[in-house]
PDB file of N, CA and C in Angstrom:
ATOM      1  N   UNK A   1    -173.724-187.620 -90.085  1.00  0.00           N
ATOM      2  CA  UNK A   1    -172.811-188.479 -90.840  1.00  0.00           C
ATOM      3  C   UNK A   1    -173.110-189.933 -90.487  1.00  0.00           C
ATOM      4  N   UNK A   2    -173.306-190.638 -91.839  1.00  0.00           N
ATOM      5  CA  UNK A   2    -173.562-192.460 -91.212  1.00  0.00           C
ATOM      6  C   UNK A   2    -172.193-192.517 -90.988  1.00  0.00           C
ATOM      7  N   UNK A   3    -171.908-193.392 -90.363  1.00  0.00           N
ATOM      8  CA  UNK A   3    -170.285-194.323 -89.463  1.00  0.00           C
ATOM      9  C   UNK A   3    -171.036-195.710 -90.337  1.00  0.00           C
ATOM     10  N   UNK A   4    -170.248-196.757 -91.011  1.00  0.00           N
ATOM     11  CA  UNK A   4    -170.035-197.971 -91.184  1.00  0.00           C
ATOM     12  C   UNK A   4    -169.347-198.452 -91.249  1.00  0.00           C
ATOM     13  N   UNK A   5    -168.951-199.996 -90.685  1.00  0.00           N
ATOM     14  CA  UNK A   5    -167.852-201.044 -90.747  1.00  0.00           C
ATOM     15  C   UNK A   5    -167.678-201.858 -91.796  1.00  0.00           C
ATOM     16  N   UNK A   6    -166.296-200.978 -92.503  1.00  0.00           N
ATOM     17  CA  UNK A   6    -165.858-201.494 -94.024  1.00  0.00           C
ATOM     18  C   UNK A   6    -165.594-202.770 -93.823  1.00  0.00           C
ATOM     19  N   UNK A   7    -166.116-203.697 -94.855  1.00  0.00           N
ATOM     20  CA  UNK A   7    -165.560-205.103 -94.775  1.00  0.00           C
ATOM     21  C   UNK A   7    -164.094-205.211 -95.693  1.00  0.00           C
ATOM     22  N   UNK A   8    -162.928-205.411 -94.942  1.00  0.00           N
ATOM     23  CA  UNK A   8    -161.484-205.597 -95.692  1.00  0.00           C
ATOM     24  C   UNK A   8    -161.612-206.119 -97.314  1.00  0.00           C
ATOM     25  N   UNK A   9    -162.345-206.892 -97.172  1.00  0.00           N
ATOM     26  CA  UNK A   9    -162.546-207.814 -98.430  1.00  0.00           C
ATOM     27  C   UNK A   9    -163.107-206.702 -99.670  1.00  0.00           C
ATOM     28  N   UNK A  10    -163.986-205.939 -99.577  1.00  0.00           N
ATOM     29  CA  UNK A  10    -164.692-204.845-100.398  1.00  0.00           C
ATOM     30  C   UNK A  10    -163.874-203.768-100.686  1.00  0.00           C
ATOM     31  N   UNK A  11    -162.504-203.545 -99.475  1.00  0.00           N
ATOM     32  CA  UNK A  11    -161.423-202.623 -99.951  1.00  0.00           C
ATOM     33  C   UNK A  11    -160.202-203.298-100.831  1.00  0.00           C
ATOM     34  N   UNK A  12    -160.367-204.619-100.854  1.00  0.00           N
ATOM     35  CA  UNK A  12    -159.149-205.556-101.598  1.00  0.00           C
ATOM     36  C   UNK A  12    -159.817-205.698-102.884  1.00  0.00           C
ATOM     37  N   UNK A  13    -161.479-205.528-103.160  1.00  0.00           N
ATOM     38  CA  UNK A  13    -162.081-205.828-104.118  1.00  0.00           C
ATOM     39  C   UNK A  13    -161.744-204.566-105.381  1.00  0.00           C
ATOM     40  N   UNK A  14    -162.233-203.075-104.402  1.00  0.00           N
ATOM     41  CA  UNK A  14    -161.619-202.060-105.186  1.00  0.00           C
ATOM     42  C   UNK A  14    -160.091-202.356-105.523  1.00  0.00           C
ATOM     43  N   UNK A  15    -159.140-202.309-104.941  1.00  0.00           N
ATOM     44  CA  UNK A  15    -157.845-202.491-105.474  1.00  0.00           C
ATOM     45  C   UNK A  15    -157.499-203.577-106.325  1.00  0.00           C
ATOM     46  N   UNK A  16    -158.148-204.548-106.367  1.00  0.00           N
ATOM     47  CA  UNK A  16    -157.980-205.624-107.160  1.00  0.00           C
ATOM     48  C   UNK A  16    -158.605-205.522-108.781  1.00  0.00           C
ATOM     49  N   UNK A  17    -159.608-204.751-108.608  1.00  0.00           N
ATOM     50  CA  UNK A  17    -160.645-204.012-109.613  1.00  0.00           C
ATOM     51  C   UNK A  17    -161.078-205.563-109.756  1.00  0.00           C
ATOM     52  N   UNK A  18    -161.923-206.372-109.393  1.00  0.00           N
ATOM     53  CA  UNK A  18    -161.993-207.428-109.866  1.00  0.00           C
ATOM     54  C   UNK A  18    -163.946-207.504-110.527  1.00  0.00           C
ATOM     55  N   UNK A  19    -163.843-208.018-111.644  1.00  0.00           N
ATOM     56  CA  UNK A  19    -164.797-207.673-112.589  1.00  0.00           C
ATOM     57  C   UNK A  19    -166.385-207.305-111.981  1.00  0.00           C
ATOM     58  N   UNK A  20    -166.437-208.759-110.954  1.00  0.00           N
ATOM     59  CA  UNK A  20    -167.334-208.970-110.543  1.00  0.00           C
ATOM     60  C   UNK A  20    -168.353-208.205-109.666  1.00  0.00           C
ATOM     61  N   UNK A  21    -167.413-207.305-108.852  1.00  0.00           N
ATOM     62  CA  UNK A  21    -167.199-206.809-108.032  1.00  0.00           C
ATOM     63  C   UNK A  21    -166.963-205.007-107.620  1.00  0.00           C
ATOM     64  N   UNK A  22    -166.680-205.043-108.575  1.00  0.00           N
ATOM     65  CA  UNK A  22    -165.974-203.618-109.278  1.00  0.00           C
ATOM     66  C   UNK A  22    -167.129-202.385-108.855  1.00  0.00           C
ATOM     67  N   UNK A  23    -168.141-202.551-109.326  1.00  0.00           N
ATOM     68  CA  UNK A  23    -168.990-201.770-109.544  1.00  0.00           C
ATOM     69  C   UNK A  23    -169.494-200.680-108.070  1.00  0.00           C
ATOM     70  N   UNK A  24    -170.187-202.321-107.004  1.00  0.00           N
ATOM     71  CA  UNK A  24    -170.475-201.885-105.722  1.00  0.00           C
ATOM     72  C   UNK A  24    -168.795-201.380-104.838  1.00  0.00           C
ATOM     73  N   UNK A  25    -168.041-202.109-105.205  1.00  0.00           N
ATOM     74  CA  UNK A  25    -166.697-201.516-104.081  1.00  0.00           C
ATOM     75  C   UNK A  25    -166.555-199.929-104.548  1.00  0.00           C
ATOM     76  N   UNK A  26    -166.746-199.797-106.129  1.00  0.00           N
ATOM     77  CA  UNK A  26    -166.196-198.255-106.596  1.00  0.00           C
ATOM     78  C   UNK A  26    -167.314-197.265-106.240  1.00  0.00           C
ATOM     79  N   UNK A  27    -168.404-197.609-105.781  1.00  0.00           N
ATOM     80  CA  UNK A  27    -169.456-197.060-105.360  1.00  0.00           C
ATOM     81  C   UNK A  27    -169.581-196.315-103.419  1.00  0.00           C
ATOM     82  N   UNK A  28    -168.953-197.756-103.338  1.00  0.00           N
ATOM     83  CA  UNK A  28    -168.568-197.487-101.752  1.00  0.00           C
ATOM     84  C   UNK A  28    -167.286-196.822-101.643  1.00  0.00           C
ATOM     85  N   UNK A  29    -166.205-196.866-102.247  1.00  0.00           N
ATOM     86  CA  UNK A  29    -164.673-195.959-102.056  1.00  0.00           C
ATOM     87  C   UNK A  29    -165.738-194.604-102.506  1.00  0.00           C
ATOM     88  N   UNK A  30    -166.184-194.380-103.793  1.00  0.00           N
ATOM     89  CA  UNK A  30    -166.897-193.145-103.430  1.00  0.00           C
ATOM     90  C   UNK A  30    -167.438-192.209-102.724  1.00  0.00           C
ATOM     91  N   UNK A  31    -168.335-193.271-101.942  1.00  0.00           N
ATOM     92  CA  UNK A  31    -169.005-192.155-101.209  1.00  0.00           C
ATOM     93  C   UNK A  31    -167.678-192.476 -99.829  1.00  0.00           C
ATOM     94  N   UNK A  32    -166.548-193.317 -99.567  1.00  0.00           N
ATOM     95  CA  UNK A  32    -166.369-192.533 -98.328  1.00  0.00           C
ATOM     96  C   UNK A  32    -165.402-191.595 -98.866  1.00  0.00           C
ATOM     97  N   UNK A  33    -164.729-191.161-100.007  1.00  0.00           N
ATOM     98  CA  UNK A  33    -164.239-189.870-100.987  1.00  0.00           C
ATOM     99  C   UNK A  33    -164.387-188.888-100.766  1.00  0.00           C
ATOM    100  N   UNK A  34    -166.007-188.847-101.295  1.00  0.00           N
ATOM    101  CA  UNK A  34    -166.903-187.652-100.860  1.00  0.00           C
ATOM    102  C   UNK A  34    -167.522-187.228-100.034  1.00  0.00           C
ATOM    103  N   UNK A  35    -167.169-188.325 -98.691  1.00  0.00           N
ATOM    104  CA  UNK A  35    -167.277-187.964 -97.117  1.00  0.00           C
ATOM    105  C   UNK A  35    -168.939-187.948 -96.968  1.00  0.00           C
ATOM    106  N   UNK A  36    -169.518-188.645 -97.734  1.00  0.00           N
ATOM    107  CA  UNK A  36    -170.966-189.226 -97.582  1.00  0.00           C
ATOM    108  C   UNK A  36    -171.038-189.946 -96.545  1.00  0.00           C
ATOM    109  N   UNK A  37    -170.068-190.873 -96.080  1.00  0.00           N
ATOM    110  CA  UNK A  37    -170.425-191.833 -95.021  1.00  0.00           C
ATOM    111  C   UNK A  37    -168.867-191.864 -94.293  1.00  0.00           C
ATOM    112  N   UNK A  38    -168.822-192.374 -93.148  1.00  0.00           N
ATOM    113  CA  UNK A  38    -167.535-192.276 -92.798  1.00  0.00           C
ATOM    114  C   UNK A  38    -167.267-193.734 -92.563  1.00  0.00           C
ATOM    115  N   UNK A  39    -165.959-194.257 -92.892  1.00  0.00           N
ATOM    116  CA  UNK A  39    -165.973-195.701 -92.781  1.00  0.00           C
ATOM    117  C   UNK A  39    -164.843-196.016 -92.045  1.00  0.00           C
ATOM    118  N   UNK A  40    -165.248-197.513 -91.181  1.00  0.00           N
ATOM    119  CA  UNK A  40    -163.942-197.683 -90.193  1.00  0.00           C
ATOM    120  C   UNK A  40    -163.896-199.323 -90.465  1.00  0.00           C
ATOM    121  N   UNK A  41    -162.632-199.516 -90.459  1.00  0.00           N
ATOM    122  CA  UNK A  41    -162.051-201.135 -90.696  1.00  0.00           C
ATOM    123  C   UNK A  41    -161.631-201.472 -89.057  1.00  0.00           C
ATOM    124  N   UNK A  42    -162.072-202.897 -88.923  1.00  0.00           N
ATOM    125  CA  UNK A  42    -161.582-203.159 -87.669  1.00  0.00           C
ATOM    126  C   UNK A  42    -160.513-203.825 -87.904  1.00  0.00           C
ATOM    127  N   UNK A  43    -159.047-204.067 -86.289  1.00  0.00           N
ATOM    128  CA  UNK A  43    -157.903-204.300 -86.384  1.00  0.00           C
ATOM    129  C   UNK A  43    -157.594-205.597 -87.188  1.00  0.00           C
ATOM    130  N   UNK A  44    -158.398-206.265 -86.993  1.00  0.00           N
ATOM    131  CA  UNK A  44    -158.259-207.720 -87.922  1.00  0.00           C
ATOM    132  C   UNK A  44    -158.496-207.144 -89.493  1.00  0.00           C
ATOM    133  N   UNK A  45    -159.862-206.286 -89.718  1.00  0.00           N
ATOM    134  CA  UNK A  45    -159.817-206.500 -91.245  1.00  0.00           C
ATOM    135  C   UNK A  45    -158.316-205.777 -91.954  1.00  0.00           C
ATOM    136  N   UNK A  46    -158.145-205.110 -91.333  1.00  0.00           N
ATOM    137  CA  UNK A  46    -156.485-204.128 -91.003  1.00  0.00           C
ATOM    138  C   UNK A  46    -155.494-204.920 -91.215  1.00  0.00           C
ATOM    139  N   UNK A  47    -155.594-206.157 -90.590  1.00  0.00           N
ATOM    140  CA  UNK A  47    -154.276-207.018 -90.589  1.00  0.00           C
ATOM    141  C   UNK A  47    -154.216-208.201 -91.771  1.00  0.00           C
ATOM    142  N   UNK A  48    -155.977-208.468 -91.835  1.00  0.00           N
ATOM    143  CA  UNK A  48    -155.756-208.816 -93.295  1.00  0.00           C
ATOM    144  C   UNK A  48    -155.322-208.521 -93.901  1.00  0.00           C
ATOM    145  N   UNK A  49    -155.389-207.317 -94.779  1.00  0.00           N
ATOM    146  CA  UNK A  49    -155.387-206.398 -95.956  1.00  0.00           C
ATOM    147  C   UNK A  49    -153.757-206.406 -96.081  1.00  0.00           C
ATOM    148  N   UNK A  50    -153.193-206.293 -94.623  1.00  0.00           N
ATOM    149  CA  UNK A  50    -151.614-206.056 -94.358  1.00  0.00           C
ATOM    150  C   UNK A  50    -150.978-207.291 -94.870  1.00  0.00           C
ATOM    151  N   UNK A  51    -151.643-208.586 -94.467  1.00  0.00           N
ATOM    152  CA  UNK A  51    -151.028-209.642 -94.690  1.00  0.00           C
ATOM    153  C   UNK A  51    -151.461-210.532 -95.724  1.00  0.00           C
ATOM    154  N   UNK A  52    -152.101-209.441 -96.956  1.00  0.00           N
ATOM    155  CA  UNK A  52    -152.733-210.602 -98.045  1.00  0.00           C
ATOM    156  C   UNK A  52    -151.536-210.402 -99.081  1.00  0.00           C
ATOM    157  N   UNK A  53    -151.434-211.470 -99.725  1.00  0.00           N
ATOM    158  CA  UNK A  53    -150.452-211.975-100.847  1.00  0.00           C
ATOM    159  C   UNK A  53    -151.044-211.621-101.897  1.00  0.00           C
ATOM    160  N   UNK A  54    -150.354-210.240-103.090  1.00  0.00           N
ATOM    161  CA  UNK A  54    -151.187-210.355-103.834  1.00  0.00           C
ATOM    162  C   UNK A  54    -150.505-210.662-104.992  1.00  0.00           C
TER     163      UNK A  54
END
């Protein structure tokens, strides 16, 4: 199993669906879906995500 460090910003990108962007984030929520890769956010990108205004 690859392990990679999700960048917060690429998980706000999927939820945001934002045009630009859309494509590679829905690609990456995919594969960690389908347990292709396993992905870990660190406590800051965590507290971003917690504390963004949307």
């Amino acid at each position: 199993m690859i392990k990679v460090m999700v960048d917060a910003d690429l998980i706000l990108e999927a939820f945001l669906n934002r045009e630009s962007f859309v494509a590679d984030a829905e690609e990456a929520v995919e594969l960690l879906q389908s347990h292709g890769i396993e992905g870990y956010i660190s406590e800051i990108g965590f507290k971003s995500l917690r504390d963004k205004e949307i």
